[in-house]
Amino acid sequence: MKTEILLVDDDSYTRRLFEGLLRSGETALQTAADVAHARRAFHESDFNLVILDQRLPDGSGLDLFAEMHAERPQQMAILITGFADVRDAMRAVRDGLFDYLTKPFTNLDELRTVIDRALEMDRAYREIVALRETLGTFAGGPIIVSRSAVMERVLAQARQAAPLDTKVLIEGESGTGKEVIAKQIHALSRRAKGPLMEINCGALSESLLEASLFGYEKGAFTGAGKTTPGYFEEADGGTLLLDEITDMSPKLQASLLRVLQEHTFTRLGSTAQRSSDFRLICATNRSLEAEVKAGTFRTDLFYRINVVAIRLPPLRERPEDIMPLALLFLEHFRSKFGKSVGPFGADAIASMETAPWTGNVRELRNAVERAVVINGGGPITLADLGMPGGLARSPIPVARPLPYREAREGFEREYFKNLLQLAGGNISEAARLAGLARQNFYNHIEPLGLVSGS
Ligand SMILES: Nc1ncnc2c1ncn2[C@@H]1O[C@H](COP(=O)(O)OP(=O)(O)OP(=O)(O)O)[C@@H](O)[C@H]1O
Ligand SMILES: [Mg+2]
């Protein structure tokens, strides 16, 4: 699908500049020279991005943005503004404007980058909306972001394995989404209506884990106050997820192997053979193969549970997933805490995209949760996210002074454009206001491309 951009600017020079910058096979650029036309275009199509000039012949770009934002809160918009109005633009960023660009444009790469970022955010928002719609149909399945090719492959594997009822081994660093994938497999299997029982083998002592898995009769051990069925039984007709399987002691590994071979087991303190129909999914944040080599995990058990293996890549190996995940979490915590914060500020986006995220998706989720709690309104900053390097972006690019010619051109364009606006497009009147002869005035504005736009 083509990317559709609406440019609202009465200045033909700016229009030409953006046409040159954006015209390509994938982008359709529509232009409007005033608020009235922009409004009509906005109602007639669905734009991926709106770029608005601040000063328009029949109103302000900011007011127009506010109108669009009220109607379509996720509309990506960029404001083009002069130095004089930069404060208003900064304020608008607090109210949902994606970013602003100051005129005269001195750095076309920066322009391109801001536009690309806005389009990227738009795509991510649209994906999440689409995801919610498709997932609505499999009740219970978690929302899984998979923009990257590697995650797409993981999901394809999960979808393939789900209906087959085979054992699945999910490997991946902590926080990469192993549980999410296990839930997805369960939700897409014929056991979806059955229970999904999860137990973390690393969180319990050997005897407690054994009692939890096998169940026990009253009095089987000190503290066994009443007869309790174990997870094997509870997972009957559903799925059993053994998390951190590498933490299972050798003794329990042997017992588990027996259950898998014989399909029967007994509760602690009982000799009655019981059976249960559960599908086993195991997860680990270590390499099970390495544990086998090191002799800490039984080879025979490894082959039993490793029928289909799914490896979840760490977040740093799939940077395309970062912003879509961040947006999903932002939406989630916004509604959970009932706070209308965001969007993410430009600095925050840049840092999030390149951070190492050693705690993977869970770390990102926690950072966004923290940001939503801390943020006092407006865009989410690095400080809100608890990320280092929270230097505010300087609103006016003063680092590189403009060459005189460019600075003069920028000034002249703004100056003459304002004059023309003031004079209602009447060149003679504008020349009079400037204290210049009409022809002289014309000679100034003609090379600036202000004649056709007036
Ligand atoms: N692709 C994804 N899309 C949406 N949410 C995700 C995704 N991956 C992970 N999450 C979320 O990130 C958090 C961590 O995921 P999960 O608990 O599945 O990780 P894990 O690999 O099981 O971690 P651990 O090894 O620490 O148990 C969860 O809140 C989960 O909902
Ligand atoms: Mg987990």
Coordinates of C-alpha atoms and ligand atoms in Angstrom, one line a residue:
M1 CA 0.0 0.0 0.0
K2 CA 1.1 3.5 -0.8
T3 CA 2.1 5.9 2.0
E4 CA -0.1 8.9 1.8
I5 CA 1.1 12.2 3.0
L6 CA -0.8 15.5 3.2
L7 CA 1.3 18.7 3.0
V8 CA -0.5 21.9 4.0
D9 CA 1.5 24.9 3.0
D10 CA 0.7 27.9 0.9
D11 CA 4.3 28.4 0.0
S12 CA 5.1 26.9 -3.4
Y13 CA 8.8 26.7 -2.6
T14 CA 8.2 24.5 0.4
R15 CA 5.7 22.4 -1.6
R16 CA 8.3 21.9 -4.3
L17 CA 11.0 21.0 -1.7
F18 CA 8.8 18.3 -0.2
E19 CA 7.7 17.0 -3.6
G20 CA 11.4 16.5 -4.5
L21 CA 12.1 14.9 -1.1
L22 CA 9.1 12.6 -1.0
R23 CA 8.1 11.8 -4.5
S24 CA 8.7 8.1 -5.1
G25 CA 6.8 5.0 -6.2
E26 CA 5.7 4.3 -2.6
T27 CA 4.6 7.8 -1.5
A28 CA 1.6 9.7 -2.7
L29 CA 1.9 13.4 -1.7
Q30 CA -1.2 15.5 -1.7
T31 CA -1.0 19.2 -1.1
A32 CA -3.4 21.8 0.3
A33 CA -2.6 25.5 0.3
D34 CA -5.0 26.5 3.1
V35 CA -7.0 25.3 6.1
A36 CA -10.2 24.8 4.2
H37 CA -8.7 22.5 1.6
A38 CA -6.7 20.7 4.1
R39 CA -9.8 20.0 6.2
R40 CA -11.6 18.6 3.2
A41 CA -8.7 16.4 2.2
F42 CA -8.4 15.1 5.8
H43 CA -12.0 14.0 5.8
E44 CA -11.8 12.4 2.5
S45 CA -8.7 10.1 3.1
D46 CA -6.7 8.5 5.7
F47 CA -3.2 10.0 5.8
N48 CA -0.2 8.3 7.2
L49 CA 1.3 11.7 7.9
V50 CA 0.2 15.3 7.8
I51 CA 2.8 18.0 7.5
L52 CA 1.4 21.5 8.3
D53 CA 2.8 25.0 8.0
Q54 CA 2.2 27.1 11.1
R55 CA 1.0 30.2 9.3
L56 CA -1.7 29.6 6.7
P57 CA -3.6 32.2 4.8
D58 CA -6.9 31.3 6.5
G59 CA -5.8 30.2 9.9
S60 CA -3.1 28.5 11.9
G61 CA -1.6 25.1 11.3
L62 CA -1.6 24.5 15.0
D63 CA -5.3 25.0 15.3
L64 CA -5.8 22.7 12.4
F65 CA -3.6 20.1 14.0
A66 CA -5.7 20.3 17.2
E67 CA -8.8 19.7 15.2
M68 CA -7.3 16.7 13.4
H69 CA -6.0 15.3 16.7
A70 CA -9.3 15.6 18.4
E71 CA -10.9 13.6 15.5
R72 CA -8.1 11.0 15.0
P73 CA -5.8 10.9 18.1
Q74 CA -3.3 8.7 16.4
Q75 CA -2.8 10.9 13.4
M76 CA 0.9 11.5 12.9
A77 CA 1.6 15.2 12.3
I78 CA 4.6 17.4 11.9
L79 CA 4.5 21.2 12.1
I80 CA 6.7 23.5 10.1
T81 CA 7.4 26.6 12.1
G82 CA 9.5 29.7 12.1
F83 CA 11.8 30.6 15.0
A84 CA 9.2 33.1 16.3
D85 CA 6.6 30.3 16.9
V86 CA 8.9 27.6 18.1
R87 CA 7.5 27.7 21.7
D88 CA 4.0 27.0 20.5
A89 CA 5.2 24.1 18.5
M90 CA 7.0 22.7 21.6
R91 CA 3.8 23.0 23.5
A92 CA 2.0 21.2 20.8
V93 CA 4.4 18.3 21.0
R94 CA 2.9 17.8 24.5
D95 CA -0.5 17.6 23.0
G96 CA 0.2 14.8 20.5
L97 CA 2.1 16.6 17.7
F98 CA 4.8 14.1 16.6
D99 CA 7.5 16.8 16.0
Y100 CA 8.2 20.1 14.4
L101 CA 10.7 21.4 11.9
T102 CA 12.1 24.9 12.0
K103 CA 12.3 27.0 8.9
P104 CA 14.4 27.7 7.0
F105 CA 15.4 24.1 6.4
T106 CA 19.1 23.7 6.7
N107 CA 19.5 20.0 6.9
L108 CA 17.5 17.9 4.5
D109 CA 18.7 14.7 6.1
E110 CA 17.2 15.7 9.4
L111 CA 14.0 16.5 7.6
R112 CA 14.0 13.1 6.1
T113 CA 14.8 11.4 9.4
V114 CA 11.9 13.1 11.2
I115 CA 9.5 12.1 8.4
D116 CA 10.7 8.5 8.4
R117 CA 10.3 8.3 12.1
A118 CA 6.8 9.6 12.0
L119 CA 5.9 7.1 9.3
E120 CA 7.4 4.3 11.3
M121 CA 5.3 5.2 14.3
D122 CA 2.2 5.4 12.1
R123 CA 2.9 1.9 10.7
A124 CA 3.4 0.6 14.2
Y125 CA 0.1 2.0 15.5
R126 CA -1.7 0.6 12.5
E127 CA -0.2 -2.8 13.1
I128 CA -1.2 -2.9 16.7
V129 CA -4.8 -2.0 15.8
A130 CA -4.8 -4.7 13.1
L131 CA -3.3 -7.2 15.6
R132 CA -6.0 -6.4 18.1
E133 CA -8.7 -7.0 15.5
T134 CA -7.3 -10.4 14.4
L135 CA -6.5 -11.6 17.9
G136 CA -10.0 -10.7 19.0
T137 CA -11.1 -13.9 17.3
F138 CA -9.0 -16.3 19.2
A139 CA -10.1 -15.5 22.7
G140 CA -7.4 -16.0 25.2
G141 CA -4.4 -15.7 22.9
P142 CA -1.9 -13.1 24.0
I143 CA -1.0 -10.1 21.7
I144 CA 2.3 -10.8 20.2
V145 CA 4.3 -8.2 18.4
S146 CA 6.4 -9.6 15.5
R147 CA 7.5 -6.9 13.1
S148 CA 10.9 -8.5 12.6
A149 CA 11.5 -11.4 10.3
V150 CA 13.0 -13.5 13.1
M151 CA 9.9 -13.2 15.3
E152 CA 7.7 -13.8 12.3
R153 CA 9.5 -17.1 11.9
V154 CA 9.1 -17.9 15.6
L155 CA 5.4 -17.3 15.3
A156 CA 5.1 -19.4 12.2
Q157 CA 6.8 -22.3 14.1
A158 CA 4.4 -21.8 17.0
R159 CA 1.4 -21.8 14.7
Q160 CA 2.6 -24.9 13.0
A161 CA 3.4 -26.8 16.2
A162 CA 0.2 -25.8 18.0
P163 CA -2.3 -28.2 16.6
L164 CA 0.1 -31.2 16.4
D165 CA 0.0 -31.9 20.2
T166 CA 3.8 -32.5 20.2
K167 CA 6.1 -31.6 23.0
V168 CA 7.7 -28.2 22.5
L169 CA 10.9 -26.8 24.0
I170 CA 11.2 -23.0 24.0
E171 CA 14.7 -21.6 24.6
G172 CA 15.6 -17.9 25.0
E173 CA 17.1 -15.4 27.3
S174 CA 15.1 -14.1 30.3
G175 CA 12.3 -11.8 29.2
T176 CA 12.3 -12.7 25.5
G177 CA 8.7 -13.9 25.6
K178 CA 8.9 -17.6 26.2
E179 CA 5.7 -17.7 28.3
V180 CA 3.9 -15.6 25.7
I181 CA 4.8 -18.2 23.0
A182 CA 3.7 -21.0 25.2
K183 CA 0.4 -19.3 25.8
Q184 CA 0.0 -18.8 22.1
I185 CA 0.6 -22.5 21.4
H186 CA -1.9 -23.4 23.9
A187 CA -4.5 -20.9 22.6
L188 CA -4.1 -22.3 19.0
S189 CA -4.2 -25.9 20.0
R190 CA -7.2 -28.2 20.3
R191 CA -6.7 -27.9 24.1
A192 CA -7.4 -24.2 24.1
K193 CA -10.5 -24.7 26.2
G194 CA -8.6 -26.9 28.6
P195 CA -6.3 -25.6 31.4
L196 CA -2.9 -24.1 31.0
M197 CA -0.9 -24.9 34.1
E198 CA 2.5 -23.2 34.6
I199 CA 5.1 -24.1 37.1
N200 CA 8.5 -22.5 37.5
C201 CA 11.0 -25.3 38.4
G202 CA 13.6 -22.8 39.6
A203 CA 11.3 -21.2 42.1
L204 CA 10.6 -24.2 44.3
S205 CA 12.7 -26.6 46.4
E206 CA 13.0 -30.1 45.1
S207 CA 10.5 -31.6 47.5
L208 CA 8.0 -28.8 47.0
L209 CA 8.3 -29.1 43.2
E210 CA 7.8 -32.8 43.4
A211 CA 4.7 -32.4 45.6
S212 CA 3.3 -29.8 43.3
L213 CA 3.8 -31.9 40.2
F214 CA 2.7 -35.3 41.5
G215 CA 0.2 -34.2 44.1
Y216 CA -0.1 -35.8 47.5
E217 CA -2.4 -37.6 49.9
K218 CA -3.2 -36.2 53.3
G219 CA -0.4 -36.9 55.7
A220 CA 2.1 -38.0 53.0
F221 CA 4.6 -35.6 54.6
T222 CA 4.7 -33.1 57.4
G223 CA 2.4 -30.3 56.4
A224 CA 0.4 -32.3 53.9
G225 CA -2.9 -31.2 55.6
K226 CA -5.3 -32.3 52.9
T227 CA -5.2 -34.5 49.8
T228 CA -4.1 -32.3 46.8
P229 CA -3.9 -33.2 43.2
G230 CA -0.7 -32.1 41.4
Y231 CA -0.1 -30.2 38.2
F232 CA 0.1 -33.4 36.1
E233 CA -3.5 -34.0 37.1
E234 CA -4.7 -30.4 36.9
A235 CA -3.3 -30.1 33.4
D236 CA -5.5 -33.0 32.2
G237 CA -7.1 -32.0 28.8
G238 CA -4.8 -29.0 28.6
T239 CA -1.1 -27.9 28.6
L240 CA 1.6 -28.1 31.2
L241 CA 4.3 -25.5 31.0
L242 CA 7.5 -26.4 32.9
D243 CA 9.5 -23.2 33.1
E244 CA 13.2 -23.1 33.9
I245 CA 13.4 -26.9 33.2
T246 CA 17.2 -26.8 33.6
D247 CA 16.7 -26.1 37.3
M248 CA 15.1 -29.5 37.9
S249 CA 17.2 -31.7 40.1
P250 CA 18.6 -35.1 38.8
K251 CA 16.1 -37.0 40.9
L252 CA 13.1 -35.1 39.5
Q253 CA 14.4 -35.3 36.0
A254 CA 14.4 -39.1 36.4
S255 CA 10.8 -39.0 37.8
L256 CA 9.6 -36.8 35.0
L257 CA 11.2 -39.1 32.4
R258 CA 9.3 -42.0 33.9
V259 CA 6.0 -40.1 33.7
L260 CA 6.6 -39.3 30.0
Q261 CA 7.6 -42.9 29.2
E262 CA 4.8 -44.6 31.1
H263 CA 2.1 -42.0 30.9
T264 CA 1.2 -42.8 34.5
F265 CA 2.2 -41.5 37.9
T266 CA 1.2 -41.7 41.6
R267 CA 0.5 -39.1 44.1
L268 CA 3.0 -38.8 47.0
G269 CA 1.7 -41.1 49.8
S270 CA -0.4 -43.2 47.4
T271 CA 0.2 -46.3 45.2
A272 CA -2.8 -45.7 43.0
Q273 CA -1.7 -45.3 39.3
R274 CA -3.1 -42.3 37.7
S275 CA -2.9 -41.0 34.2
S276 CA -3.5 -37.6 32.7
D277 CA -3.7 -36.3 29.2
F278 CA -1.6 -33.2 29.0
R279 CA 0.6 -31.6 26.4
L280 CA 4.1 -30.7 27.7
I281 CA 5.9 -27.4 26.9
C282 CA 9.2 -26.8 28.5
A283 CA 11.0 -23.5 28.6
T284 CA 14.6 -22.5 29.6
N285 CA 16.8 -19.4 29.5
R286 CA 19.9 -21.5 29.2
S287 CA 21.0 -23.7 26.4
L288 CA 19.7 -27.2 27.2
E289 CA 22.2 -28.7 24.8
A290 CA 25.0 -27.1 26.8
E291 CA 23.5 -28.5 30.0
V292 CA 23.4 -31.9 28.5
K293 CA 27.1 -31.7 27.4
A294 CA 28.0 -30.5 30.9
G295 CA 26.2 -33.5 32.3
T296 CA 23.7 -31.6 34.4
F297 CA 20.7 -32.5 32.3
R298 CA 19.8 -36.0 31.3
T299 CA 20.3 -36.8 27.6
D300 CA 17.3 -39.2 27.4
L301 CA 15.0 -36.6 29.0
F302 CA 16.4 -34.0 26.6
Y303 CA 15.4 -36.1 23.6
R304 CA 12.0 -36.7 25.0
I305 CA 11.1 -33.0 25.5
N306 CA 12.9 -31.6 22.5
V307 CA 10.6 -32.7 19.8
V308 CA 9.9 -29.2 18.4
A309 CA 12.5 -26.6 19.5
I310 CA 11.7 -22.9 19.3
R311 CA 14.5 -20.4 20.0
L312 CA 13.5 -16.9 20.9
P313 CA 16.0 -14.3 19.8
P314 CA 17.0 -11.6 22.3
L315 CA 15.4 -8.2 21.7
R316 CA 18.7 -6.6 20.6
E317 CA 18.8 -8.9 17.6
R318 CA 15.4 -7.7 16.4
P319 CA 15.4 -3.9 16.8
E320 CA 12.4 -3.5 14.5
D321 CA 10.2 -5.0 17.3
I322 CA 11.3 -2.4 19.9
M323 CA 9.0 0.6 19.0
P324 CA 5.9 -1.5 18.2
L325 CA 6.4 -3.3 21.6
A326 CA 6.9 0.1 23.3
L327 CA 3.7 1.4 21.8
L328 CA 1.8 -1.6 22.8
F329 CA 2.9 -1.3 26.4
L330 CA 2.3 2.5 26.3
E331 CA -1.3 1.9 25.3
H332 CA -1.6 -0.9 27.9
F333 CA -0.3 1.2 30.8
R334 CA -2.1 4.3 29.7
S335 CA -5.4 2.6 30.0
K336 CA -4.4 0.7 33.1
F337 CA -3.4 3.8 35.0
G338 CA -6.0 6.0 33.2
K339 CA -3.3 8.6 32.3
S340 CA -3.1 10.3 28.9
V341 CA 0.6 10.6 28.6
G342 CA 2.9 10.3 25.5
P343 CA 3.7 10.0 22.7
F344 CA 7.4 9.1 23.1
G345 CA 9.7 12.0 22.6
A346 CA 12.2 12.0 19.8
D347 CA 15.2 11.4 22.2
A348 CA 13.4 8.6 23.9
I349 CA 12.7 6.9 20.5
A350 CA 16.3 7.2 19.4
S351 CA 17.7 5.7 22.6
M352 CA 15.1 3.0 22.9
E353 CA 15.9 1.8 19.4
T354 CA 19.6 1.4 20.2
A355 CA 19.6 0.4 23.9
P356 CA 21.0 -3.1 24.6
W357 CA 17.9 -4.3 26.5
T358 CA 19.7 -7.1 28.4
G359 CA 16.5 -7.8 30.2
N360 CA 14.8 -8.0 26.8
V361 CA 11.0 -7.4 26.4
R362 CA 10.4 -7.5 30.1
E363 CA 12.9 -4.7 30.7
L364 CA 11.3 -2.6 28.0
R365 CA 7.8 -3.2 29.4
N366 CA 9.0 -2.2 32.9
A367 CA 10.7 0.9 31.5
V368 CA 7.4 2.0 29.8
E369 CA 5.4 1.2 32.9
R370 CA 7.7 3.3 35.0
A371 CA 7.5 6.1 32.4
V372 CA 3.7 6.2 32.4
V373 CA 3.7 6.3 36.2
I374 CA 6.3 9.1 36.5
N375 CA 5.4 11.2 33.5
G376 CA 3.6 14.4 34.5
G377 CA 2.1 15.0 31.0
G378 CA 3.5 15.5 27.6
P379 CA 6.0 13.4 25.7
I380 CA 7.8 10.6 27.4
T381 CA 11.4 11.4 28.1
L382 CA 14.6 9.4 28.6
A383 CA 14.4 10.4 32.3
D384 CA 10.8 9.0 32.5
L385 CA 12.1 5.7 31.1
G386 CA 14.9 5.6 33.6
M387 CA 17.4 5.7 30.7
P388 CA 20.7 7.5 30.8
G389 CA 21.6 10.5 28.7
G390 CA 18.4 12.5 29.1
L391 CA 19.7 15.7 27.5
A392 CA 16.9 17.9 26.2
R393 CA 16.9 18.6 22.5
S394 CA 17.8 22.2 21.8
P395 CA 14.7 23.7 20.3
I396 CA 16.7 26.0 18.0
P397 CA 19.6 24.6 16.0
V398 CA 22.3 27.0 16.9
A399 CA 25.2 24.6 16.7
R400 CA 26.1 25.4 13.1
P401 CA 25.6 29.0 12.0
L402 CA 24.1 29.4 8.6
P403 CA 26.0 30.8 5.8
Y404 CA 25.0 34.4 5.3
R405 CA 23.3 33.7 1.9
E406 CA 21.1 30.9 3.3
A407 CA 20.2 32.9 6.4
R408 CA 19.2 35.9 4.3
E409 CA 17.2 33.8 2.0
G410 CA 15.4 32.2 5.0
F411 CA 14.7 35.6 6.5
E412 CA 13.5 37.1 3.2
R413 CA 11.2 34.3 2.5
E414 CA 9.6 34.6 6.0
Y415 CA 9.5 38.4 5.8
F416 CA 8.0 38.6 2.4
K417 CA 5.6 35.8 3.0
N418 CA 4.3 37.5 6.1
L419 CA 4.0 40.8 4.2
L420 CA 2.0 39.2 1.5
Q421 CA -0.2 37.6 4.0
L422 CA -0.8 40.8 5.7
A423 CA -1.6 42.5 2.4
G424 CA -4.0 39.7 1.5
G425 CA -1.9 38.6 -1.4
N426 CA -1.9 42.1 -3.0
I427 CA 1.6 42.8 -4.3
S428 CA 1.3 46.6 -4.6
E429 CA 0.0 46.8 -1.0
A430 CA 2.8 44.5 0.3
A431 CA 5.4 46.6 -1.6
R432 CA 3.9 49.7 0.0
L433 CA 4.2 48.1 3.5
A434 CA 7.8 47.2 2.8
G435 CA 8.6 50.7 1.6
L436 CA 9.7 49.3 -1.8
A437 CA 8.7 50.1 -5.4
R438 CA 6.4 47.5 -6.8
Q439 CA 8.9 46.2 -9.4
N440 CA 11.7 46.1 -6.9
F441 CA 9.4 44.1 -4.5
Y442 CA 8.5 41.8 -7.3
N443 CA 12.2 41.2 -8.1
H444 CA 12.7 40.1 -4.5
I445 CA 9.8 37.7 -4.2
E446 CA 10.0 36.1 -7.7
P447 CA 13.2 34.1 -7.1
L448 CA 11.8 33.0 -3.8
G449 CA 8.9 31.3 -5.5
L450 CA 6.4 33.4 -3.6
V451 CA 4.7 34.8 -6.7
S452 CA 2.6 31.8 -7.7
G453 CA 1.7 31.0 -4.1
S454 CA 0.4 34.5 -3.5
Ligands
LIG1 N1 6.4 -10.4 21.2 C1 5.8 -9.9 22.3 N2 4.7 -9.2 22.1 C2 4.0 -8.7 23.2 N3 4.5 -8.8 24.5 C3 5.6 -9.5 24.7 C4 6.3 -10.1 23.6 N4 7.3 -10.8 24.1 C5 7.3 -10.6 25.5 N5 6.2 -9.9 25.8 C6 5.9 -9.4 27.2 O1 7.1 -9.3 27.9 C7 7.0 -9.8 29.2 C8 8.1 -10.9 29.4 O2 7.7 -12.0 28.6 P1 7.7 -13.5 29.1 O3 7.2 -13.6 30.5 O4 7.0 -14.3 28.1 O5 9.3 -13.8 29.1 P2 10.1 -15.1 29.4 O6 11.0 -15.4 28.3 O7 9.1 -16.2 29.9 O8 11.0 -14.6 30.6 P3 11.7 -15.4 31.9 O9 12.8 -16.2 31.2 O10 12.2 -14.3 32.7 O11 10.6 -16.2 32.5 C9 5.6 -10.3 29.4 O12 4.9 -9.2 30.1 C10 5.1 -10.5 28.0 O13 3.7 -10.2 28.0
MG2 MG 8.9 -17.0 31.8

